[in-house]
XYZ file of N, CA and C in Angstrom:
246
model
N -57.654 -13.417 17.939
C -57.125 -12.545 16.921
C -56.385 -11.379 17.532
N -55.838 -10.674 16.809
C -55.132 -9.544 17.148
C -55.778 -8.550 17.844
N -55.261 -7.733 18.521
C -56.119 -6.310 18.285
C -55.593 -5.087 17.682
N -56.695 -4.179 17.408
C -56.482 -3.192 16.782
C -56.944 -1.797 17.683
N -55.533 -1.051 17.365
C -55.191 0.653 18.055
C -55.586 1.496 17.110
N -55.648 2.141 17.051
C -55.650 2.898 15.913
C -55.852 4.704 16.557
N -54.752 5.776 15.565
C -54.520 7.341 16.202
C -55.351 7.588 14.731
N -56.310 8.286 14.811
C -57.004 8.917 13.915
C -57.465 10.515 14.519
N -57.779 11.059 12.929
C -58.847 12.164 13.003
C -60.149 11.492 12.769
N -60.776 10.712 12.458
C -61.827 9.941 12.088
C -62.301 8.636 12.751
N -62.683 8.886 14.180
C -62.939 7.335 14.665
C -64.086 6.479 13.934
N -64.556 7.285 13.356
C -66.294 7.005 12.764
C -66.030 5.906 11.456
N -64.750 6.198 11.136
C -64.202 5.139 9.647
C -64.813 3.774 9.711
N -63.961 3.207 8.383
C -64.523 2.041 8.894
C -63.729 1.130 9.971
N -61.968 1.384 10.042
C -60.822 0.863 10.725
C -61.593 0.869 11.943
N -61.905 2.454 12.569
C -62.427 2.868 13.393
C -63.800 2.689 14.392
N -64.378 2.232 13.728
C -65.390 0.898 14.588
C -65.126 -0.139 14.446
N -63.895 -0.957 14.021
C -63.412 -1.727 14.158
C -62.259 -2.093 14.921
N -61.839 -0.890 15.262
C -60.787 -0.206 16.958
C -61.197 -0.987 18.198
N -60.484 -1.920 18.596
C -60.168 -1.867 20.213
C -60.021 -0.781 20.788
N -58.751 0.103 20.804
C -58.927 1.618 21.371
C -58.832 2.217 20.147
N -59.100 3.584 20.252
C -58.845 4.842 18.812
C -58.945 5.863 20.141
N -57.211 6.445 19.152
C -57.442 7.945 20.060
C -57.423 8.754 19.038
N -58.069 9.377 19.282
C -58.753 10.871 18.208
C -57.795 12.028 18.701
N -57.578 12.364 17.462
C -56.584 13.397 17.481
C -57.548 14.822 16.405
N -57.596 15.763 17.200
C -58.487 16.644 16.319
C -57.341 17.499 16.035
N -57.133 17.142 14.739
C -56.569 18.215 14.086
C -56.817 18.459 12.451
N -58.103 19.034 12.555
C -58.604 18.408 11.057
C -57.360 20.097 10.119
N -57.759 19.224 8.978
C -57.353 19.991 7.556
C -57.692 20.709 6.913
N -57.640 21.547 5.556
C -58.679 22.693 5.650
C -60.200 21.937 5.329
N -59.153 20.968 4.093
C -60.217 20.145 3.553
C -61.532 19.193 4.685
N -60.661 18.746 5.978
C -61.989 18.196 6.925
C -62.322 18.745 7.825
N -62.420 20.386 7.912
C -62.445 20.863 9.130
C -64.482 20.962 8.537
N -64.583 20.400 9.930
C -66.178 20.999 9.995
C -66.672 22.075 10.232
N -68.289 22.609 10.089
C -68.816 24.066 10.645
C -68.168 24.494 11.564
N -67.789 25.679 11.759
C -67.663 25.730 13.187
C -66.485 25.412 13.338
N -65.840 25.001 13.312
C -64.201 24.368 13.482
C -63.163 25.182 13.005
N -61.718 25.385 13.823
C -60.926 25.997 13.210
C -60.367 25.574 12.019
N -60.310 26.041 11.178
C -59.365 25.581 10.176
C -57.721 26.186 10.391
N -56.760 24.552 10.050
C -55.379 25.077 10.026
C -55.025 25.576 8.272
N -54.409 26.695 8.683
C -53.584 26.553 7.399
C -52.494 25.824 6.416
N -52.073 24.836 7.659
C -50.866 24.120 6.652
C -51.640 23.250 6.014
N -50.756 23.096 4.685
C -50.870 21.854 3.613
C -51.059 20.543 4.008
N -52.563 20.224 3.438
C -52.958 18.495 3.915
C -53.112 18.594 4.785
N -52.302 17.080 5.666
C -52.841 16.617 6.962
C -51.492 16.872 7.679
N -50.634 17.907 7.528
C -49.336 18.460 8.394
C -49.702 18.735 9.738
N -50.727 19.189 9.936
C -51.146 19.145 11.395
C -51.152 17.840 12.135
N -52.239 16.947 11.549
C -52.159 15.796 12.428
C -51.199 14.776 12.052
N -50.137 14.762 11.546
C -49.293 14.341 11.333
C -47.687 14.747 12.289
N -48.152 16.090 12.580
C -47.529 17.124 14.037
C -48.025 16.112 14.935
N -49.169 16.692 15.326
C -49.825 16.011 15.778
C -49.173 14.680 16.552
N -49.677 13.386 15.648
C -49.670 12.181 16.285
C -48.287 11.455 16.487
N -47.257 12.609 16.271
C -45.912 12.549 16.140
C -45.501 12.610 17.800
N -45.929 13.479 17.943
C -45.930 14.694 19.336
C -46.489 13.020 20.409
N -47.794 12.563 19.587
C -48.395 11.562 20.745
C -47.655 10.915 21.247
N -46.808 10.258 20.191
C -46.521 8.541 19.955
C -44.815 8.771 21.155
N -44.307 10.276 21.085
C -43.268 10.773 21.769
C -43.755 10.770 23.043
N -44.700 10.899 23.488
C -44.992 11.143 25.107
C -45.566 9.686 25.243
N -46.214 8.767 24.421
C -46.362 7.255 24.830
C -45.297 6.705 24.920
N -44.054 7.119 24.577
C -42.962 6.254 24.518
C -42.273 6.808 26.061
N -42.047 8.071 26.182
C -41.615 8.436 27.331
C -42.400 7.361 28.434
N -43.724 7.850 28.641
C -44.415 7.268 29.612
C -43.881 5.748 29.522
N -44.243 5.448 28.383
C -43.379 3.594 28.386
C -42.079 3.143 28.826
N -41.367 4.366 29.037
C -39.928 4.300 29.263
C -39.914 4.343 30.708
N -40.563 5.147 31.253
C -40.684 5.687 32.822
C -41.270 3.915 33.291
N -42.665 3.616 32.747
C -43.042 2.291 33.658
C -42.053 1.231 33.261
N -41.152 1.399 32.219
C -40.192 0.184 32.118
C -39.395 0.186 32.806
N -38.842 1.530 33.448
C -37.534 1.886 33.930
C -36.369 1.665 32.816
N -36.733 2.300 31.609
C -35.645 2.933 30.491
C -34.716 3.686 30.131
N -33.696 3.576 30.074
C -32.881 4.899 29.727
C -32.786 5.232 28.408
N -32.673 6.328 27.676
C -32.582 6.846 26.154
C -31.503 5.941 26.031
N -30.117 5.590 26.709
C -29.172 5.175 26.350
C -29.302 3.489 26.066
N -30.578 2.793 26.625
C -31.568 1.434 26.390
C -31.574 1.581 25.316
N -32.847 2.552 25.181
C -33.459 2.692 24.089
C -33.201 2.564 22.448
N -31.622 3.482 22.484
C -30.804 3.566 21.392
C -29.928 2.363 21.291
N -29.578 1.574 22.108
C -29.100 0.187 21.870
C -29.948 -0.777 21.168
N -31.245 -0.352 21.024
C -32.460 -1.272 20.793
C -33.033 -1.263 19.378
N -32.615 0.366 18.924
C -32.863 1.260 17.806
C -32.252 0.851 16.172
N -33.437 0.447 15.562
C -32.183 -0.310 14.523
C -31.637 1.122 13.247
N -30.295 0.786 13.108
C -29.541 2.250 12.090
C -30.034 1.076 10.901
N -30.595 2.303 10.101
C -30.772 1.883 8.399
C -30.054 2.746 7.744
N -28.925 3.204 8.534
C -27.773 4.067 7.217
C -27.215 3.463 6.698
């Protein structure tokens, strides 16, 4: 079968014990911030949505570096939906 990645605030879910890898991204909301925990102020889940934006940009770099990629690859590869 397949496997499953999964970028969460919640590895504990149910997706989430069902993860091959899960990378946890703590950036809870006001609504899931626990005791003790900072709370962000932005609306919803704008943080980890920053957040796993920010990740998925430095996994791709790194993917680019062990491929030996150029942005100028990359964007040949890139499909336009204008």
């Amino acid at each position: 079968g397949a496997k499953i990645a999964l970028i969460t605030i919640n590895p504990q879910s149910t997706i989430g014990k069902m993860a091959d890898v899960v990378v946890e991204i703590s950036a809870p909301s006001p609504k899931s911030a626990k005791e003790g925990q900072i709370k962000s102020i932005q609306p919803m889940g704008s943080l980890f949505e920053q957040s796993e934006g920010l990740f998925m940009d430095i996994a791709i770099l790194k993917l680019m570096e062990i491929k030996n990629m150029t942005s100028e690859t990359m964007f040949g590869r890139h499909a336009n939906m204008e």
